[in-house]
Amino acid sequence: MGEHTTLEWTPDFALKWSDFQAESNPAVFEDSHSVIKYRFTWTVNSEKIDEQIVFFIEDIRLFVEFHPLLSWVRLSEANDSLLSHEQGNFDLAELVKNENLTKLQNQFYSKHFPTRGQNEAQQKQFAKEDSGKMINAEVEKLQKLYDEKSIKYHDETNYGLEFEPQSKYDLIFRELRR
């Protein structure tokens, strides 16, 4: 595990307490804390239309990553129920991704965007930079949506202590792993 700085969500991967490598924070009320972020890749191409270079974006891929070096647990409180709740955070991020990926892709696919730069080489370089910034702005919105849903998840389940609401989420997450 030591060589991994992030763990990518897959249906068959489950978090372990050893994945929570940061020091616990005695100043907060939480018994554990997961840092989960989105990472993306994409392809950008350019073409000349009416003597102007334009770029278009293809193949946007989005990944959910857990950050072990930023995530922690208060060892005295580490138990299976809390670990299951933390896995739920990871699963929730994947669920939010799945619910929003097509919308994100559709904002960019089959569209042409103008480039900047004084020559073709510069324009192609700026196309890569500008397309990354455009996608990143949308991924930041997705991260904010996940953060809001994560707060709701914590509140509704009381960090996994409320059995009935946690069970409802667990059913949703189980479907995600099929």
PDB file of C-alpha atoms in Angstrom:
ATOM      1  CA  MET A   1       0.000   0.000   0.000  1.00  0.00           C
ATOM      2  CA  GLY A   2       2.851   2.397   0.766  1.00  0.00           C
ATOM      3  CA  GLU A   3       3.501   3.246  -2.877  1.00  0.00           C
ATOM      4  CA  HIS A   4      -0.105   4.331  -3.561  1.00  0.00           C
ATOM      5  CA  THR A   5      -1.049   7.944  -2.994  1.00  0.00           C
ATOM      6  CA  THR A   6      -4.630   7.362  -4.188  1.00  0.00           C
ATOM      7  CA  LEU A   7      -6.967   4.385  -4.446  1.00  0.00           C
ATOM      8  CA  GLU A   8      -9.361   4.284  -7.382  1.00  0.00           C
ATOM      9  CA  TRP A   9     -12.958   3.173  -6.882  1.00  0.00           C
ATOM     10  CA  THR A  10     -13.825  -0.175  -8.477  1.00  0.00           C
ATOM     11  CA  PRO A  11     -16.825  -2.423  -7.771  1.00  0.00           C
ATOM     12  CA  ASP A  12     -14.653  -5.085  -6.152  1.00  0.00           C
ATOM     13  CA  PHE A  13     -12.430  -2.843  -4.000  1.00  0.00           C
ATOM     14  CA  ALA A  14     -13.261  -2.251  -0.347  1.00  0.00           C
ATOM     15  CA  LEU A  15     -11.519   0.139   2.003  1.00  0.00           C
ATOM     16  CA  LYS A  16      -9.569  -1.192   4.968  1.00  0.00           C
ATOM     17  CA  TRP A  17      -8.591   0.718   8.076  1.00  0.00           C
ATOM     18  CA  SER A  18      -4.968   0.478   6.944  1.00  0.00           C
ATOM     19  CA  ASP A  19      -5.947   2.731   4.027  1.00  0.00           C
ATOM     20  CA  PHE A  20      -6.522   5.585   6.507  1.00  0.00           C
ATOM     21  CA  GLN A  21      -2.938   6.751   6.989  1.00  0.00           C
ATOM     22  CA  ALA A  22      -3.140  10.333   8.234  1.00  0.00           C
ATOM     23  CA  GLU A  23      -2.977  11.163  11.929  1.00  0.00           C
ATOM     24  CA  SER A  24      -6.384  11.541  13.541  1.00  0.00           C
ATOM     25  CA  ASN A  25      -7.400  15.028  14.535  1.00  0.00           C
ATOM     26  CA  PRO A  26      -8.296  15.285  18.232  1.00  0.00           C
ATOM     27  CA  ALA A  27      -9.885  18.712  17.678  1.00  0.00           C
ATOM     28  CA  VAL A  28     -12.793  17.406  15.578  1.00  0.00           C
ATOM     29  CA  PHE A  29     -15.817  15.399  16.618  1.00  0.00           C
ATOM     30  CA  GLU A  30     -15.579  12.890  13.757  1.00  0.00           C
ATOM     31  CA  ASP A  31     -14.116   9.472  14.514  1.00  0.00           C
ATOM     32  CA  SER A  32     -12.907   9.103  10.924  1.00  0.00           C
ATOM     33  CA  HIS A  33     -12.496  11.221   7.834  1.00  0.00           C
ATOM     34  CA  SER A  34     -12.250  10.217   4.166  1.00  0.00           C
ATOM     35  CA  VAL A  35     -10.811  12.476   1.495  1.00  0.00           C
ATOM     36  CA  ILE A  36     -12.362  11.580  -1.849  1.00  0.00           C
ATOM     37  CA  LYS A  37     -11.769  13.520  -5.060  1.00  0.00           C
ATOM     38  CA  TYR A  38     -12.498  13.268  -8.762  1.00  0.00           C
ATOM     39  CA  ARG A  39      -9.748  13.003 -11.365  1.00  0.00           C
ATOM     40  CA  PHE A  40     -10.316  13.229 -15.103  1.00  0.00           C
ATOM     41  CA  THR A  41      -8.626  12.522 -18.399  1.00  0.00           C
ATOM     42  CA  TRP A  42      -9.703  13.630 -21.859  1.00  0.00           C
ATOM     43  CA  THR A  43      -8.628  13.855 -25.459  1.00  0.00           C
ATOM     44  CA  VAL A  44      -8.526  17.167 -27.264  1.00  0.00           C
ATOM     45  CA  ASN A  45      -8.195  17.480 -31.016  1.00  0.00           C
ATOM     46  CA  SER A  46      -8.088  20.469 -33.280  1.00  0.00           C
ATOM     47  CA  GLU A  47      -8.932  21.187 -36.857  1.00  0.00           C
ATOM     48  CA  LYS A  48      -8.970  24.112 -39.215  1.00  0.00           C
ATOM     49  CA  ILE A  49     -12.412  25.426 -40.163  1.00  0.00           C
ATOM     50  CA  ASP A  50     -12.600  28.494 -42.397  1.00  0.00           C
ATOM     51  CA  GLU A  51      -8.943  29.369 -41.735  1.00  0.00           C
ATOM     52  CA  GLN A  52      -9.450  29.222 -37.977  1.00  0.00           C
ATOM     53  CA  ILE A  53      -8.149  26.523 -35.652  1.00  0.00           C
ATOM     54  CA  VAL A  54     -10.864  25.177 -33.365  1.00  0.00           C
ATOM     55  CA  PHE A  55     -10.660  22.393 -30.826  1.00  0.00           C
ATOM     56  CA  PHE A  56     -13.066  19.711 -29.761  1.00  0.00           C
ATOM     57  CA  ILE A  57     -13.099  17.486 -26.723  1.00  0.00           C
ATOM     58  CA  GLU A  58     -13.574  13.740 -26.744  1.00  0.00           C
ATOM     59  CA  ASP A  59     -13.305  10.772 -24.423  1.00  0.00           C
ATOM     60  CA  ILE A  60     -13.737  12.472 -21.046  1.00  0.00           C
ATOM     61  CA  ARG A  61     -13.159   9.912 -18.331  1.00  0.00           C
ATOM     62  CA  LEU A  62     -13.823  10.515 -14.669  1.00  0.00           C
ATOM     63  CA  PHE A  63     -12.314   8.567 -11.773  1.00  0.00           C
ATOM     64  CA  VAL A  64     -13.187   8.528  -8.075  1.00  0.00           C
ATOM     65  CA  GLU A  65     -10.117   8.449  -5.839  1.00  0.00           C
ATOM     66  CA  PHE A  66      -9.665   7.924  -2.124  1.00  0.00           C
ATOM     67  CA  HIS A  67      -6.640   9.699  -0.629  1.00  0.00           C
ATOM     68  CA  PRO A  68      -5.059   7.523   2.111  1.00  0.00           C
ATOM     69  CA  LEU A  69      -2.454  10.084   3.134  1.00  0.00           C
ATOM     70  CA  LEU A  70      -5.216  12.622   3.914  1.00  0.00           C
ATOM     71  CA  SER A  71      -7.776  10.207   5.410  1.00  0.00           C
ATOM     72  CA  TRP A  72      -7.748   9.153   9.041  1.00  0.00           C
ATOM     73  CA  VAL A  73      -9.488   7.192  11.787  1.00  0.00           C
ATOM     74  CA  ARG A  74      -9.416   7.519  15.544  1.00  0.00           C
ATOM     75  CA  LEU A  75      -8.063   4.031  16.287  1.00  0.00           C
ATOM     76  CA  SER A  76     -10.054   3.723  19.522  1.00  0.00           C
ATOM     77  CA  GLU A  77     -13.253   4.058  17.455  1.00  0.00           C
ATOM     78  CA  ALA A  78     -12.316   1.903  14.436  1.00  0.00           C
ATOM     79  CA  ASN A  79     -14.986  -0.761  13.945  1.00  0.00           C
ATOM     80  CA  ASP A  80     -16.695  -2.566  11.067  1.00  0.00           C
ATOM     81  CA  SER A  81     -19.769  -0.332  11.171  1.00  0.00           C
ATOM     82  CA  LEU A  82     -17.736   2.859  10.867  1.00  0.00           C
ATOM     83  CA  LEU A  83     -15.596   1.349   8.104  1.00  0.00           C
ATOM     84  CA  SER A  84     -18.751   0.395   6.224  1.00  0.00           C
ATOM     85  CA  HIS A  85     -19.972   3.982   6.580  1.00  0.00           C
ATOM     86  CA  GLU A  86     -16.666   5.310   5.209  1.00  0.00           C
ATOM     87  CA  GLN A  87     -16.902   2.869   2.295  1.00  0.00           C
ATOM     88  CA  GLY A  88     -20.308   4.439   1.747  1.00  0.00           C
ATOM     89  CA  ASN A  89     -18.629   7.824   1.216  1.00  0.00           C
ATOM     90  CA  PHE A  90     -16.482   6.268  -1.494  1.00  0.00           C
ATOM     91  CA  ASP A  91     -19.506   4.564  -3.052  1.00  0.00           C
ATOM     92  CA  LEU A  92     -21.523   7.777  -2.889  1.00  0.00           C
ATOM     93  CA  ALA A  93     -18.838   9.583  -4.906  1.00  0.00           C
ATOM     94  CA  GLU A  94     -19.042   6.865  -7.570  1.00  0.00           C
ATOM     95  CA  LEU A  95     -22.829   7.121  -7.588  1.00  0.00           C
ATOM     96  CA  VAL A  96     -22.680  10.909  -8.074  1.00  0.00           C
ATOM     97  CA  LYS A  97     -20.162  10.376 -10.886  1.00  0.00           C
ATOM     98  CA  ASN A  98     -22.384   7.823 -12.622  1.00  0.00           C
ATOM     99  CA  GLU A  99     -25.446  10.068 -12.328  1.00  0.00           C
ATOM    100  CA  ASN A 100     -23.638  13.069 -13.843  1.00  0.00           C
ATOM    101  CA  LEU A 101     -20.971  11.796 -16.257  1.00  0.00           C
ATOM    102  CA  THR A 102     -23.146  11.814 -19.384  1.00  0.00           C
ATOM    103  CA  LYS A 103     -24.353  15.355 -18.611  1.00  0.00           C
ATOM    104  CA  LEU A 104     -20.736  16.478 -18.167  1.00  0.00           C
ATOM    105  CA  GLN A 105     -19.656  14.811 -21.413  1.00  0.00           C
ATOM    106  CA  ASN A 106     -22.590  16.282 -23.339  1.00  0.00           C
ATOM    107  CA  GLN A 107     -21.494  19.789 -22.369  1.00  0.00           C
ATOM    108  CA  PHE A 108     -18.384  19.279 -24.511  1.00  0.00           C
ATOM    109  CA  TYR A 109     -18.921  16.513 -27.060  1.00  0.00           C
ATOM    110  CA  SER A 110     -19.788  17.434 -30.655  1.00  0.00           C
ATOM    111  CA  LYS A 111     -18.931  21.098 -30.087  1.00  0.00           C
ATOM    112  CA  HIS A 112     -16.138  23.245 -31.430  1.00  0.00           C
ATOM    113  CA  PHE A 113     -14.336  25.783 -29.273  1.00  0.00           C
ATOM    114  CA  PRO A 114     -12.201  28.717 -30.479  1.00  0.00           C
ATOM    115  CA  THR A 115      -8.495  28.759 -29.735  1.00  0.00           C
ATOM    116  CA  ARG A 116      -6.106  31.505 -28.881  1.00  0.00           C
ATOM    117  CA  GLY A 117      -2.487  31.898 -29.907  1.00  0.00           C
ATOM    118  CA  GLN A 118      -0.510  33.492 -32.691  1.00  0.00           C
ATOM    119  CA  ASN A 119       0.272  30.388 -34.717  1.00  0.00           C
ATOM    120  CA  GLU A 120      -0.983  26.860 -35.204  1.00  0.00           C
ATOM    121  CA  ALA A 121       1.465  25.319 -32.710  1.00  0.00           C
ATOM    122  CA  GLN A 122       0.467  27.809 -29.992  1.00  0.00           C
ATOM    123  CA  GLN A 123      -3.199  27.319 -30.745  1.00  0.00           C
ATOM    124  CA  LYS A 124      -2.888  23.548 -30.328  1.00  0.00           C
ATOM    125  CA  GLN A 125      -1.048  24.006 -27.028  1.00  0.00           C
ATOM    126  CA  PHE A 126      -3.659  26.476 -25.757  1.00  0.00           C
ATOM    127  CA  ALA A 127      -6.400  24.067 -26.869  1.00  0.00           C
ATOM    128  CA  LYS A 128      -5.030  21.463 -24.452  1.00  0.00           C
ATOM    129  CA  GLU A 129      -4.683  23.998 -21.629  1.00  0.00           C
ATOM    130  CA  ASP A 130      -8.058  25.666 -22.191  1.00  0.00           C
ATOM    131  CA  SER A 131      -9.973  22.404 -22.585  1.00  0.00           C
ATOM    132  CA  GLY A 132      -8.476  21.147 -19.318  1.00  0.00           C
ATOM    133  CA  LYS A 133      -9.578  24.322 -17.533  1.00  0.00           C
ATOM    134  CA  MET A 134     -13.086  24.030 -18.978  1.00  0.00           C
ATOM    135  CA  ILE A 135     -13.499  20.424 -17.888  1.00  0.00           C
ATOM    136  CA  ASN A 136     -11.923  21.120 -14.504  1.00  0.00           C
ATOM    137  CA  ALA A 137     -14.505  23.845 -13.822  1.00  0.00           C
ATOM    138  CA  GLU A 138     -17.297  21.316 -14.398  1.00  0.00           C
ATOM    139  CA  VAL A 139     -15.558  18.628 -12.317  1.00  0.00           C
ATOM    140  CA  GLU A 140     -15.258  21.151  -9.468  1.00  0.00           C
ATOM    141  CA  LYS A 141     -19.047  21.586  -9.624  1.00  0.00           C
ATOM    142  CA  LEU A 142     -19.406  17.808  -9.464  1.00  0.00           C
ATOM    143  CA  GLN A 143     -17.054  17.705  -6.456  1.00  0.00           C
ATOM    144  CA  LYS A 144     -19.209  20.332  -4.746  1.00  0.00           C
ATOM    145  CA  LEU A 145     -22.339  18.279  -5.467  1.00  0.00           C
ATOM    146  CA  TYR A 146     -20.668  15.199  -3.975  1.00  0.00           C
ATOM    147  CA  ASP A 147     -19.561  17.208  -0.920  1.00  0.00           C
ATOM    148  CA  GLU A 148     -23.164  18.356  -0.374  1.00  0.00           C
ATOM    149  CA  LYS A 149     -24.516  14.813  -0.738  1.00  0.00           C
ATOM    150  CA  SER A 150     -21.822  13.525   1.612  1.00  0.00           C
ATOM    151  CA  ILE A 151     -22.909  15.991   4.311  1.00  0.00           C
ATOM    152  CA  LYS A 152     -26.507  14.829   3.841  1.00  0.00           C
ATOM    153  CA  TYR A 153     -25.336  11.190   4.074  1.00  0.00           C
ATOM    154  CA  HIS A 154     -23.515  11.931   7.346  1.00  0.00           C
ATOM    155  CA  ASP A 155     -26.465  13.858   8.764  1.00  0.00           C
ATOM    156  CA  GLU A 156     -29.114  11.288   7.812  1.00  0.00           C
ATOM    157  CA  THR A 157     -27.108   8.323   9.108  1.00  0.00           C
ATOM    158  CA  ASN A 158     -25.455  10.103  12.052  1.00  0.00           C
ATOM    159  CA  TYR A 159     -22.112   8.846  10.707  1.00  0.00           C
ATOM    160  CA  GLY A 160     -23.449   5.316  10.411  1.00  0.00           C
ATOM    161  CA  LEU A 161     -24.938   5.149  13.910  1.00  0.00           C
ATOM    162  CA  GLU A 162     -28.567   5.311  12.713  1.00  0.00           C
ATOM    163  CA  PHE A 163     -29.245   1.778  11.516  1.00  0.00           C
ATOM    164  CA  GLU A 164     -32.329   2.325   9.338  1.00  0.00           C
ATOM    165  CA  PRO A 165     -31.078   5.248   7.211  1.00  0.00           C
ATOM    166  CA  GLN A 166     -27.641   3.612   6.907  1.00  0.00           C
ATOM    167  CA  SER A 167     -29.308   0.388   5.729  1.00  0.00           C
ATOM    168  CA  LYS A 168     -31.171   2.302   3.004  1.00  0.00           C
ATOM    169  CA  TYR A 169     -27.922   3.785   1.729  1.00  0.00           C
ATOM    170  CA  ASP A 170     -26.207   0.382   1.965  1.00  0.00           C
ATOM    171  CA  LEU A 171     -28.838  -1.102  -0.369  1.00  0.00           C
ATOM    172  CA  ILE A 172     -28.187   1.645  -2.921  1.00  0.00           C
ATOM    173  CA  PHE A 173     -24.428   1.111  -2.647  1.00  0.00           C
ATOM    174  CA  ARG A 174     -24.801  -2.679  -3.020  1.00  0.00           C
ATOM    175  CA  GLU A 175     -26.594  -2.123  -6.331  1.00  0.00           C
ATOM    176  CA  LEU A 176     -23.700   0.039  -7.468  1.00  0.00           C
ATOM    177  CA  ARG A 177     -21.248  -2.831  -6.879  1.00  0.00           C
ATOM    178  CA  ARG A 178     -23.135  -5.355  -9.011  1.00  0.00           C
TER     179      ARG A 178
END
